Amino acid sequence: MDRIRIVGGKQLNGIIPISGAKNAALPLMIASLLTKDTLTLENLPRLADVAMLVRILGNHGVDYMVDGRRPGEAPNSGRTVHLTAKEIVDTTAPYELVSKMRASFWVIAPLLARMGVAKVSLPGGCAIGTRPVDLHLQGLKELGAEIEIEGGYVLAKAPKGGLHGAHIVFPKVSVGATHNVLLAAALAKGETVIENAAREPEIGDVADCLVKMGAKIDGIGTSVLRIQGRDRLEGAVHTVLPDRIETGTFAFAVAATGGDVTLDGAKAVHLKNALDVLAQTGAKVEEVANGIRVYRNGGAIEPVSVETQPFPGFPTDLQAQLMALLTRAAGTSVIRETIFENRFMHVQELARLGADIHLHGDTATIKGVKVLKGAPVMATDLRASVSLVIAGLMAEGVTTINRVYHLDRGFEQLEQKLSRCGAGIERISTG
Ligand code: UD1
């Protein structure tokens, strides 16, 4: 198992290219199941989760082709891939595959909409909380599906004549449930309205792609989506939007270490709230022509109080990274996690570096310390692991992060991107 070794205390200076967003890439790839034609996705990040989804889609019969690198193209620029689900050969998504990646549960929507049946394993437990799928199932039922749960699988069947439009009001904002209903509604008969839809930019990206494939969708970017389903959808070419969580992660890293970095290709409008919080901590944030510039040269890290919220609020996926930054603030900060009940596993690991964090229910109180000291730590989930990288970059001495496969799920070339900006970071392969 690989480890990451960090020698802390170095500033970050330079340019970091931002990759395509994992959380858009996955549902976009799943959208390929909706059509017999080819869906071409540009700027697809090289991530373990993407590779896993390729395997899962392959199991359903999706043909996958990757373009070679064009002359002059940077080695880390996103790939162009072609996904063709000419024939769906299997409507079952087995436990062995779905349990490895929660988002693969979302294949249920296109399988059901196109084939009339789907058997998809329940995703099961997850390190950051229970993460139920009741809202996904509510939405599919309202589109006419019969749903049964048997032996850990969801068995879904469309009514005679296929799924039909419906007026769905979600009692709670869910990214996954919104994706699921959006995908299914694109092939359902008539109009579907989703109220209290998630507004994350990745939902908008998937909706834009579905429009290119022939669906009619109004209200993109708002909490009310209106979808006119089609009998069939066509192929399309779509570019995956930049990863706002990767952007925020590097922005917080620069604020943590000091330095001056341009996040190339980043879109400030996708993470306005997080950038505002970053500015409150004393870092300077500027929108520039090609992305976002973040710098902090001396000056204290100011404490802040933040609550995670669905978009456009402060993203739960940046909570751990913000906490790492605040461990060295000149004062006491408070972070309340309102989305996932158990998303504080990084706290114990940050404490190993000397952080002073007190947990009470959904609230963490972070008392800034003068120094962090390097130590061996353990990655527990994707975003928590990267918070340990940020802490390691700030700490004196050597930090070793074990179980880095969590990082590979969602960060493309993390060590390369950071070391090119001066960080003392390397991967140690032990396998
Ligand atoms: C997605 C993101 C993840 C992010 C999360 C919240 C992807 C691949 N993953 O996850 O990175 O942290 O959004 O921004 O895009 N819930 C229910 N019932 C349901 C579904 C969800 O109660 O049927 C609850 C969840 O337990 C959680 C909250 O709703 O408390 C939000 O979850 P949701 O937005 O669905 O997250 P995911 O789509 O799983």
GROMACS .gro file of C-alpha atoms and ligand atoms in nm:
model
  470
    1MET     CA    1   0.000   0.000   0.000
    2ASP     CA    2   0.135   0.341  -0.097
    3ARG     CA    3   0.213   0.610   0.155
    4ILE     CA    4   0.263   0.983   0.120
    5ARG     CA    5   0.559   1.146   0.289
    6ILE     CA    6   0.549   1.518   0.351
    7VAL     CA    7   0.824   1.742   0.479
    8GLY     CA    8   0.631   2.041   0.606
    9GLY     CA    9   0.705   2.409   0.636
   10LYS     CA   10   0.743   2.504   0.271
   11GLN     CA   11   0.543   2.772   0.094
   12LEU     CA   12   0.347   2.699  -0.224
   13ASN     CA   13   0.420   2.914  -0.529
   14GLY     CA   14   0.324   2.864  -0.892
   15ILE     CA   15   0.036   2.739  -1.102
   16ILE     CA   16  -0.186   2.440  -1.031
   17PRO     CA   17  -0.408   2.313  -1.313
   18ILE     CA   18  -0.755   2.217  -1.191
   19SER     CA   19  -0.892   1.883  -1.315
   20GLY     CA   20  -1.240   1.789  -1.427
   21ALA     CA   21  -1.481   1.742  -1.136
   22LYS     CA   22  -1.513   1.389  -1.001
   23ASN     CA   23  -1.868   1.453  -0.883
   24ALA     CA   24  -1.976   1.558  -1.232
   25ALA     CA   25  -1.769   1.298  -1.419
   26LEU     CA   26  -1.939   1.007  -1.243
   27PRO     CA   27  -2.305   1.098  -1.317
   28LEU     CA   28  -2.209   1.212  -1.670
   29MET     CA   29  -2.056   0.871  -1.737
   30ILE     CA   30  -2.369   0.708  -1.598
   31ALA     CA   31  -2.579   0.922  -1.836
   32SER     CA   32  -2.419   0.728  -2.123
   33LEU     CA   33  -2.652   0.439  -2.032
   34LEU     CA   34  -2.949   0.649  -2.149
   35THR     CA   35  -2.867   0.628  -2.520
   36LYS     CA   36  -2.755   0.383  -2.787
   37ASP     CA   37  -2.537   0.658  -2.931
   38THR     CA   38  -2.192   0.764  -2.821
   39LEU     CA   39  -2.147   1.012  -2.539
   40THR     CA   40  -1.810   1.185  -2.562
   41LEU     CA   41  -1.678   1.338  -2.242
   42GLU     CA   42  -1.386   1.577  -2.248
   43ASN     CA   43  -1.171   1.672  -1.950
   44LEU     CA   44  -1.240   1.347  -1.765
   45PRO     CA   45  -1.007   1.325  -1.465
   46ARG     CA   46  -0.778   1.025  -1.411
   47LEU     CA   47  -0.912   0.893  -1.082
   48ALA     CA   48  -0.961   0.557  -0.917
   49ASP     CA   49  -1.337   0.624  -0.890
   50VAL     CA   50  -1.357   0.691  -1.265
   51ALA     CA   51  -1.170   0.366  -1.337
   52MET     CA   52  -1.405   0.178  -1.106
   53LEU     CA   53  -1.710   0.322  -1.281
   54VAL     CA   54  -1.566   0.219  -1.617
   55ARG     CA   55  -1.566  -0.138  -1.484
   56ILE     CA   56  -1.921  -0.107  -1.355
   57LEU     CA   57  -2.051   0.040  -1.682
   58GLY     CA   58  -1.861  -0.226  -1.877
   59ASN     CA   59  -2.058  -0.485  -1.688
   60HIS     CA   60  -2.380  -0.332  -1.827
   61GLY     CA   61  -2.238  -0.337  -2.180
   62VAL     CA   62  -2.093   0.010  -2.218
   63ASP     CA   63  -1.809   0.032  -2.466
   64TYR     CA   64  -1.531   0.261  -2.348
   65MET     CA   65  -1.267   0.425  -2.564
   66VAL     CA   66  -1.000   0.676  -2.466
   67ASP     CA   67  -0.840   0.922  -2.706
   68GLY     CA   68  -0.461   0.921  -2.716
   69ARG     CA   69  -0.278   1.231  -2.602
   70ARG     CA   70  -0.254   1.496  -2.871
   71PRO     CA   71   0.087   1.641  -2.956
   72GLY     CA   72   0.170   1.927  -2.721
   73GLU     CA   73  -0.099   1.829  -2.473
   74ALA     CA   74   0.011   1.844  -2.108
   75PRO     CA   75   0.046   1.500  -1.948
   76ASN     CA   76  -0.194   1.597  -1.672
   77SER     CA   77  -0.468   1.745  -1.889
   78GLY     CA   78  -0.800   1.561  -1.876
   79ARG     CA   79  -0.876   1.284  -2.117
   80THR     CA   80  -1.140   1.261  -2.385
   81VAL     CA   81  -1.340   0.939  -2.363
   82HIS     CA   82  -1.621   0.787  -2.565
   83LEU     CA   83  -1.890   0.582  -2.395
   84THR     CA   84  -2.134   0.380  -2.604
   85ALA     CA   85  -2.417   0.179  -2.451
   86LYS     CA   86  -2.540   0.035  -2.781
   87GLU     CA   87  -2.695  -0.257  -2.603
   88ILE     CA   88  -2.748  -0.300  -2.232
   89VAL     CA   89  -2.644  -0.658  -2.167
   90ASP     CA   90  -2.707  -0.672  -1.794
   91THR     CA   91  -2.947  -0.471  -1.574
   92THR     CA   92  -2.793  -0.591  -1.249
   93ALA     CA   93  -2.531  -0.390  -1.060
   94PRO     CA   94  -2.381  -0.638  -0.813
   95TYR     CA   95  -2.283  -0.574  -0.452
   96GLU     CA   96  -1.914  -0.641  -0.523
   97LEU     CA   97  -1.903  -0.335  -0.748
   98VAL     CA   98  -2.161  -0.098  -0.596
   99SER     CA   99  -2.019  -0.138  -0.245
  100LYS     CA  100  -1.687   0.005  -0.365
  101MET     CA  101  -1.835   0.333  -0.479
  102ARG     CA  102  -2.161   0.480  -0.361
  103ALA     CA  103  -2.231   0.689  -0.671
  104SER     CA  104  -2.255   0.370  -0.879
  105PHE     CA  105  -2.599   0.320  -0.720
  106TRP     CA  106  -2.714   0.593  -0.959
  107VAL     CA  107  -2.704   0.348  -1.254
  108ILE     CA  108  -3.047   0.242  -1.129
  109ALA     CA  109  -3.211   0.544  -1.297
  110PRO     CA  110  -3.096   0.499  -1.658
  111LEU     CA  111  -3.126   0.120  -1.643
  112LEU     CA  112  -3.484   0.149  -1.522
  113ALA     CA  113  -3.576   0.427  -1.765
  114ARG     CA  114  -3.429   0.255  -2.071
  115MET     CA  115  -3.477  -0.115  -1.996
  116GLY     CA  116  -3.781  -0.105  -1.765
  117VAL     CA  117  -3.601  -0.307  -1.496
  118ALA     CA  118  -3.298  -0.271  -1.273
  119LYS     CA  119  -3.151  -0.469  -0.990
  120VAL     CA  120  -2.896  -0.265  -0.802
  121SER     CA  121  -2.725  -0.345  -0.476
  122LEU     CA  122  -2.789  -0.109  -0.187
  123PRO     CA  123  -2.467   0.087  -0.145
  124GLY     CA  124  -2.428  -0.011   0.219
  125GLY     CA  125  -2.250   0.170   0.499
  126CYS     CA  126  -2.003   0.444   0.451
  127ALA     CA  127  -1.732   0.588   0.668
  128ILE     CA  128  -1.890   0.934   0.679
  129GLY     CA  129  -2.239   0.836   0.788
  130THR     CA  130  -2.534   0.610   0.717
  131ARG     CA  131  -2.622   0.775   0.383
  132PRO     CA  132  -2.962   0.618   0.311
  133VAL     CA  133  -3.125   0.604  -0.036
  134ASP     CA  134  -3.488   0.665   0.066
  135LEU     CA  135  -3.509   0.989  -0.133
  136HIS     CA  136  -3.377   0.819  -0.448
  137LEU     CA  137  -3.643   0.551  -0.413
  138GLN     CA  138  -3.916   0.807  -0.337
  139GLY     CA  139  -3.834   0.984  -0.662
  140LEU     CA  140  -3.829   0.668  -0.874
  141LYS     CA  141  -4.159   0.549  -0.721
  142GLU     CA  142  -4.323   0.879  -0.806
  143LEU     CA  143  -4.210   0.828  -1.167
  144GLY     CA  144  -4.416   0.508  -1.157
  145ALA     CA  145  -4.155   0.247  -1.061
  146GLU     CA  146  -4.242  -0.048  -0.843
  147ILE     CA  147  -3.966  -0.092  -0.590
  148GLU     CA  148  -3.886  -0.390  -0.372
  149ILE     CA  149  -3.588  -0.451  -0.152
  150GLU     CA  150  -3.469  -0.808  -0.135
  151GLY     CA  151  -3.144  -0.959  -0.018
  152GLY     CA  152  -2.965  -0.625  -0.006
  153TYR     CA  153  -3.077  -0.534  -0.359
  154VAL     CA  154  -3.323  -0.277  -0.487
  155LEU     CA  155  -3.545  -0.437  -0.751
  156ALA     CA  156  -3.705  -0.169  -0.962
  157LYS     CA  157  -3.963  -0.220  -1.235
  158ALA     CA  158  -4.116   0.042  -1.461
  159PRO     CA  159  -4.494   0.036  -1.522
  160LYS     CA  160  -4.635  -0.081  -1.857
  161GLY     CA  161  -4.555   0.192  -2.105
  162GLY     CA  162  -4.252   0.306  -1.910
  163LEU     CA  163  -4.178   0.568  -1.647
  164HIS     CA  164  -4.398   0.877  -1.648
  165GLY     CA  165  -4.344   1.235  -1.541
  166ALA     CA  166  -4.433   1.340  -1.187
  167HIS     CA  167  -4.423   1.633  -0.950
  168ILE     CA  168  -4.162   1.543  -0.690
  169VAL     CA  169  -4.104   1.748  -0.378
  170PHE     CA  170  -3.794   1.636  -0.192
  171PRO     CA  171  -3.822   1.683   0.185
  172LYS     CA  172  -3.443   1.725   0.203
  173VAL     CA  173  -3.179   1.840  -0.045
  174SER     CA  174  -2.990   1.543  -0.188
  175VAL     CA  175  -2.734   1.559  -0.465
  176GLY     CA  176  -2.762   1.188  -0.546
  177ALA     CA  177  -3.142   1.175  -0.542
  178THR     CA  178  -3.157   1.482  -0.769
  179HIS     CA  179  -2.915   1.319  -1.015
  180ASN     CA  180  -3.114   0.998  -1.008
  181VAL     CA  181  -3.451   1.157  -1.080
  182LEU     CA  182  -3.299   1.388  -1.341
  183LEU     CA  183  -3.151   1.092  -1.530
  184ALA     CA  184  -3.470   0.888  -1.512
  185ALA     CA  185  -3.698   1.180  -1.601
  186ALA     CA  186  -3.502   1.249  -1.920
  187LEU     CA  187  -3.644   0.923  -2.063
  188ALA     CA  188  -3.983   0.933  -1.887
  189LYS     CA  189  -4.309   1.024  -2.060
  190GLY     CA  190  -4.419   1.382  -2.009
  191GLU     CA  191  -4.305   1.645  -1.764
  192THR     CA  192  -4.129   1.593  -1.434
  193VAL     CA  193  -4.089   1.872  -1.183
  194ILE     CA  194  -3.833   1.837  -0.904
  195GLU     CA  195  -3.884   2.077  -0.617
  196ASN     CA  196  -3.613   2.131  -0.357
  197ALA     CA  197  -3.360   1.995  -0.606
  198ALA     CA  198  -2.991   2.015  -0.517
  199ARG     CA  199  -2.827   2.314  -0.688
  200GLU     CA  200  -2.467   2.193  -0.689
  201PRO     CA  201  -2.287   2.298  -1.010
  202GLU     CA  202  -2.235   1.929  -1.093
  203ILE     CA  203  -2.615   1.886  -1.120
  204GLY     CA  204  -2.619   2.176  -1.366
  205ASP     CA  205  -2.339   2.012  -1.563
  206VAL     CA  206  -2.531   1.687  -1.594
  207ALA     CA  207  -2.850   1.876  -1.687
  208ASP     CA  208  -2.659   2.068  -1.957
  209CYS     CA  209  -2.533   1.739  -2.098
  210LEU     CA  210  -2.884   1.588  -2.096
  211VAL     CA  211  -3.006   1.893  -2.289
  212LYS     CA  212  -2.737   1.826  -2.552
  213MET     CA  213  -2.862   1.467  -2.562
  214GLY     CA  214  -3.213   1.592  -2.646
  215ALA     CA  215  -3.394   1.639  -2.314
  216LYS     CA  216  -3.563   1.971  -2.242
  217ILE     CA  217  -3.480   2.104  -1.897
  218ASP     CA  218  -3.579   2.436  -1.745
  219GLY     CA  219  -3.458   2.585  -1.419
  220ILE     CA  220  -3.101   2.458  -1.442
  221GLY     CA  221  -2.904   2.600  -1.148
  222THR     CA  222  -3.221   2.658  -0.942
  223SER     CA  223  -3.401   2.441  -0.689
  224VAL     CA  224  -3.693   2.373  -0.925
  225LEU     CA  225  -3.606   2.161  -1.227
  226ARG     CA  226  -3.863   2.104  -1.500
  227ILE     CA  227  -3.779   1.815  -1.733
  228GLN     CA  228  -3.963   1.716  -2.051
  229GLY     CA  229  -3.877   1.353  -2.109
  230ARG     CA  230  -3.800   1.208  -2.452
  231ASP     CA  231  -3.864   0.865  -2.609
  232ARG     CA  232  -3.500   0.846  -2.698
  233LEU     CA  233  -3.190   1.048  -2.633
  234GLU     CA  234  -2.896   1.100  -2.862
  235GLY     CA  235  -2.522   1.111  -2.830
  236ALA     CA  236  -2.343   1.433  -2.741
  237VAL     CA  237  -2.005   1.587  -2.672
  238HIS     CA  238  -1.965   1.743  -2.330
  239THR     CA  239  -1.676   1.890  -2.131
  240VAL     CA  240  -1.666   1.806  -1.759
  241LEU     CA  241  -1.664   2.124  -1.549
  242PRO     CA  242  -1.364   2.206  -1.325
  243ASP     CA  243  -1.352   2.047  -0.982
  244ARG     CA  244  -1.457   2.304  -0.722
  245ILE     CA  245  -1.358   2.077  -0.435
  246GLU     CA  246  -1.008   2.028  -0.573
  247THR     CA  247  -0.996   2.406  -0.627
  248GLY     CA  248  -1.098   2.476  -0.268
  249THR     CA  249  -0.855   2.218  -0.136
  250PHE     CA  250  -0.556   2.382  -0.304
  251ALA     CA  251  -0.682   2.728  -0.209
  252PHE     CA  252  -0.691   2.625   0.158
  253ALA     CA  253  -0.349   2.463   0.123
  254VAL     CA  254  -0.199   2.792   0.001
  255ALA     CA  255  -0.366   2.981   0.286
  256ALA     CA  256  -0.219   2.723   0.523
  257THR     CA  257   0.141   2.729   0.400
  258GLY     CA  258   0.161   3.085   0.268
  259GLY     CA  259   0.274   3.160  -0.086
  260ASP     CA  260   0.109   3.260  -0.409
  261VAL     CA  261  -0.068   3.016  -0.642
  262THR     CA  262  -0.293   3.049  -0.944
  263LEU     CA  263  -0.553   2.776  -0.973
  264ASP     CA  264  -0.568   2.743  -1.346
  265GLY     CA  265  -0.909   2.675  -1.499
  266ALA     CA  266  -1.093   2.714  -1.166
  267LYS     CA  267  -1.431   2.887  -1.160
  268ALA     CA  268  -1.483   3.120  -0.865
  269VAL     CA  269  -1.864   3.124  -0.903
  270HIS     CA  270  -1.872   2.755  -0.813
  271LEU     CA  271  -1.722   2.811  -0.469
  272LYS     CA  272  -1.800   3.167  -0.375
  273ASN     CA  273  -1.894   3.082  -0.018
  274ALA     CA  274  -1.572   2.886   0.046
  275LEU     CA  275  -1.362   3.165  -0.106
  276ASP     CA  276  -1.537   3.422   0.115
  277VAL     CA  277  -1.453   3.210   0.419
  278LEU     CA  278  -1.094   3.184   0.298
  279ALA     CA  279  -1.074   3.563   0.269
  280GLN     CA  280  -1.209   3.591   0.626
  281THR     CA  281  -0.915   3.380   0.743
  282GLY     CA  282  -0.684   3.649   0.605
  283ALA     CA  283  -0.581   3.496   0.272
  284LYS     CA  284  -0.609   3.708  -0.040
  285VAL     CA  285  -0.832   3.571  -0.313
  286GLU     CA  286  -0.857   3.722  -0.662
  287GLU     CA  287  -1.046   3.613  -0.969
  288VAL     CA  288  -0.801   3.624  -1.262
  289ALA     CA  289  -0.852   3.566  -1.633
  290ASN     CA  290  -0.763   3.196  -1.627
  291GLY     CA  291  -0.886   3.105  -1.280
  292ILE     CA  292  -0.833   3.208  -0.919
  293ARG     CA  293  -0.523   3.348  -0.750
  294VAL     CA  294  -0.476   3.280  -0.379
  295TYR     CA  295  -0.196   3.424  -0.172
  296ARG     CA  296  -0.096   3.483   0.185
  297ASN     CA  297   0.238   3.630   0.275
  298GLY     CA  298   0.283   3.648   0.648
  299GLY     CA  299  -0.001   3.764   0.869
  300ALA     CA  300  -0.204   3.551   1.104
  301ILE     CA  301  -0.468   3.296   1.006
  302GLU     CA  302  -0.786   3.447   1.149
  303PRO     CA  303  -1.041   3.218   1.319
  304VAL     CA  304  -1.387   3.175   1.162
  305SER     CA  305  -1.725   3.017   1.236
  306VAL     CA  306  -1.872   2.807   0.958
  307GLU     CA  307  -2.165   2.572   0.904
  308THR     CA  308  -2.172   2.326   0.613
  309GLN     CA  309  -2.477   2.361   0.387
  310PRO     CA  310  -2.596   2.239   0.047
  311PHE     CA  311  -2.484   2.459  -0.244
  312PRO     CA  312  -2.449   2.759  -0.247
  313GLY     CA  313  -2.348   2.723   0.120
  314PHE     CA  314  -2.012   2.605   0.250
  315PRO     CA  315  -1.956   2.252   0.108
  316THR     CA  316  -1.924   1.956   0.342
  317ASP     CA  317  -1.656   1.828   0.103
  318LEU     CA  318  -1.430   2.116   0.212
  319GLN     CA  319  -1.503   2.094   0.584
  320ALA     CA  320  -1.199   1.881   0.672
  321GLN     CA  321  -0.963   2.098   0.465
  322LEU     CA  322  -1.089   2.416   0.635
  323MET     CA  323  -1.043   2.252   0.972
  324ALA     CA  324  -0.681   2.170   0.890
  325LEU     CA  325  -0.617   2.535   0.807
  326LEU     CA  326  -0.785   2.655   1.127
  327THR     CA  327  -0.571   2.434   1.352
  328ARG     CA  328  -0.310   2.713   1.328
  329ALA     CA  329  -0.545   3.011   1.353
  330ALA     CA  330  -0.480   3.293   1.598
  331GLY     CA  331  -0.786   3.214   1.806
  332THR     CA  332  -1.078   2.972   1.832
  333SER     CA  333  -1.292   2.865   1.536
  334VAL     CA  334  -1.616   2.671   1.523
  335ILE     CA  335  -1.730   2.436   1.245
  336ARG     CA  336  -2.075   2.278   1.244
  337GLU     CA  337  -2.127   1.981   1.009
  338THR     CA  338  -2.494   1.969   0.910
  339ILE     CA  339  -2.484   1.729   0.612
  340PHE     CA  340  -2.318   1.409   0.735
  341GLU     CA  341  -2.339   1.301   1.097
  342ASN     CA  342  -2.005   1.127   1.120
  343ARG     CA  343  -1.775   1.337   0.912
  344PHE     CA  344  -1.515   1.418   1.175
  345MET     CA  345  -1.275   1.127   1.144
  346HIS     CA  346  -0.991   1.360   1.054
  347VAL     CA  347  -1.015   1.518   1.401
  348GLN     CA  348  -0.829   1.237   1.577
  349GLU     CA  349  -0.562   1.231   1.309
  350LEU     CA  350  -0.516   1.610   1.317
  351ALA     CA  351  -0.476   1.578   1.694
  352ARG     CA  352  -0.179   1.347   1.631
  353LEU     CA  353  -0.004   1.646   1.473
  354GLY     CA  354  -0.081   1.859   1.777
  355ALA     CA  355  -0.414   2.017   1.679
  356ASP     CA  356  -0.644   2.120   1.964
  357ILE     CA  357  -0.998   2.025   1.856
  358HIS     CA  358  -1.294   1.956   2.078
  359LEU     CA  359  -1.594   1.769   1.935
  360HIS     CA  360  -1.944   1.806   2.068
  361GLY     CA  361  -2.218   1.644   1.855
  362ASP     CA  362  -2.212   1.803   1.513
  363THR     CA  363  -1.983   2.087   1.621
  364ALA     CA  364  -1.605   2.106   1.631
  365THR     CA  365  -1.431   2.379   1.827
  366ILE     CA  366  -1.080   2.438   1.698
  367LYS     CA  367  -0.836   2.625   1.919
  368GLY     CA  368  -0.549   2.746   1.708
  369VAL     CA  369  -0.203   2.624   1.811
  370LYS     CA  370   0.136   2.782   1.738
  371VAL     CA  371   0.288   2.477   1.572
  372LEU     CA  372   0.187   2.141   1.432
  373LYS     CA  373   0.448   1.866   1.442
  374GLY     CA  374   0.475   1.592   1.180
  375ALA     CA  375   0.360   1.239   1.269
  376PRO     CA  376   0.239   0.920   1.101
  377VAL     CA  377  -0.137   0.946   1.033
  378MET     CA  378  -0.406   0.740   0.865
  379ALA     CA  379  -0.633   0.847   0.580
  380THR     CA  380  -0.994   0.754   0.655
  381ASP     CA  381  -1.202   0.893   0.371
  382LEU     CA  382  -1.142   1.099   0.062
  383ARG     CA  383  -1.178   1.454   0.192
  384ALA     CA  384  -1.043   1.371   0.539
  385SER     CA  385  -0.722   1.238   0.383
  386VAL     CA  386  -0.654   1.555   0.195
  387SER     CA  387  -0.700   1.757   0.513
  388LEU     CA  388  -0.410   1.556   0.653
  389VAL     CA  389  -0.202   1.656   0.351
  390ILE     CA  390  -0.276   2.023   0.425
  391ALA     CA  391  -0.188   1.975   0.792
  392GLY     CA  392   0.132   1.792   0.696
  393LEU     CA  393   0.234   2.080   0.468
  394MET     CA  394   0.194   2.319   0.763
  395ALA     CA  395   0.361   2.096   1.022
  396GLU     CA  396   0.724   2.101   1.127
  397GLY     CA  397   0.909   1.784   1.026
  398VAL     CA  398   0.785   1.471   0.853
  399THR     CA  399   0.425   1.351   0.822
  400THR     CA  400   0.351   1.012   0.670
  401ILE     CA  401   0.001   0.941   0.549
  402ASN     CA  402  -0.103   0.579   0.525
  403ARG     CA  403  -0.391   0.432   0.321
  404VAL     CA  404  -0.361   0.686   0.044
  405TYR     CA  405  -0.592   0.495  -0.188
  406HIS     CA  406  -0.860   0.721  -0.045
  407LEU     CA  407  -0.679   1.018  -0.202
  408ASP     CA  408  -0.646   0.845  -0.538
  409ARG     CA  409  -1.023   0.808  -0.554
  410GLY     CA  410  -1.071   1.180  -0.595
  411PHE     CA  411  -0.750   1.378  -0.649
  412GLU     CA  412  -0.565   1.362  -0.978
  413GLN     CA  413  -0.186   1.385  -0.946
  414LEU     CA  414  -0.204   1.544  -0.604
  415GLU     CA  415   0.164   1.504  -0.515
  416GLN     CA  416   0.284   1.622  -0.856
  417LYS     CA  417   0.062   1.929  -0.850
  418LEU     CA  418   0.184   2.026  -0.502
  419SER     CA  419   0.551   1.940  -0.545
  420ARG     CA  420   0.570   2.149  -0.863
  421CYS     CA  421   0.474   2.444  -0.642
  422GLY     CA  422   0.751   2.374  -0.395
  423ALA     CA  423   0.588   2.135  -0.146
  424GLY     CA  424   0.804   1.862   0.005
  425ILE     CA  425   0.572   1.576  -0.085
  426GLU     CA  426   0.637   1.235  -0.237
  427ARG     CA  427   0.466   0.902  -0.276
  428ILE     CA  428   0.638   0.599  -0.134
  429SER     CA  429   0.530   0.279  -0.306
  430THR     CA  430   0.554  -0.023  -0.085
  431GLY     CA  431   0.365  -0.267  -0.305
  432UD1     C1  432  -2.279   1.388  -0.295
  432UD1     C2  433  -2.132   1.396  -0.328
  432UD1     C3  434  -2.050   1.405  -0.201
  432UD1     C4  435  -2.099   1.522  -0.115
  432UD1     C5  436  -2.250   1.515  -0.093
  432UD1     C6  437  -2.305   1.637  -0.024
  432UD1     C7  438  -2.103   1.278  -0.537
  432UD1     C8  439  -2.049   1.159  -0.608
  432UD1     N1  440  -2.094   1.278  -0.404
  432UD1     O1  441  -2.301   1.270  -0.220
  432UD1     O2  442  -1.914   1.425  -0.237
  432UD1     O3  443  -2.037   1.517   0.013
  432UD1     O4  444  -2.317   1.504  -0.220
  432UD1     O5  445  -2.271   1.753  -0.093
  432UD1     O6  446  -2.152   1.370  -0.598
  432UD1     N2  447  -2.984   1.151   0.231
  432UD1     C9  448  -3.097   1.089   0.279
  432UD1     N3  449  -3.166   1.008   0.195
  432UD1    C10  450  -3.128   0.987   0.066
  432UD1    C11  451  -3.013   1.051   0.017
  432UD1    C12  452  -2.943   1.134   0.102
  432UD1     O7  453  -3.134   1.106   0.396
  432UD1     O8  454  -3.195   0.910  -0.006
  432UD1    C13  455  -2.908   1.239   0.322
  432UD1    C14  456  -2.763   1.196   0.340
  432UD1     O9  457  -2.751   1.098   0.442
  432UD1    C15  458  -2.696   1.326   0.378
  432UD1    C16  459  -2.774   1.429   0.294
  432UD1    O10  460  -2.897   1.366   0.260
  432UD1    O11  461  -2.717   1.353   0.514
  432UD1    C17  462  -2.704   1.475   0.169
  432UD1    O12  463  -2.663   1.363   0.094
  432UD1     P1  464  -2.652   1.367  -0.065
  432UD1    O13  465  -2.660   1.509  -0.109
  432UD1    O14  466  -2.747   1.270  -0.122
  432UD1    O15  467  -2.504   1.314  -0.087
  432UD1     P2  468  -2.450   1.215  -0.200
  432UD1    O16  469  -2.527   1.235  -0.324
  432UD1    O17  470  -2.439   1.079  -0.143
   0.00000   0.00000   0.00000
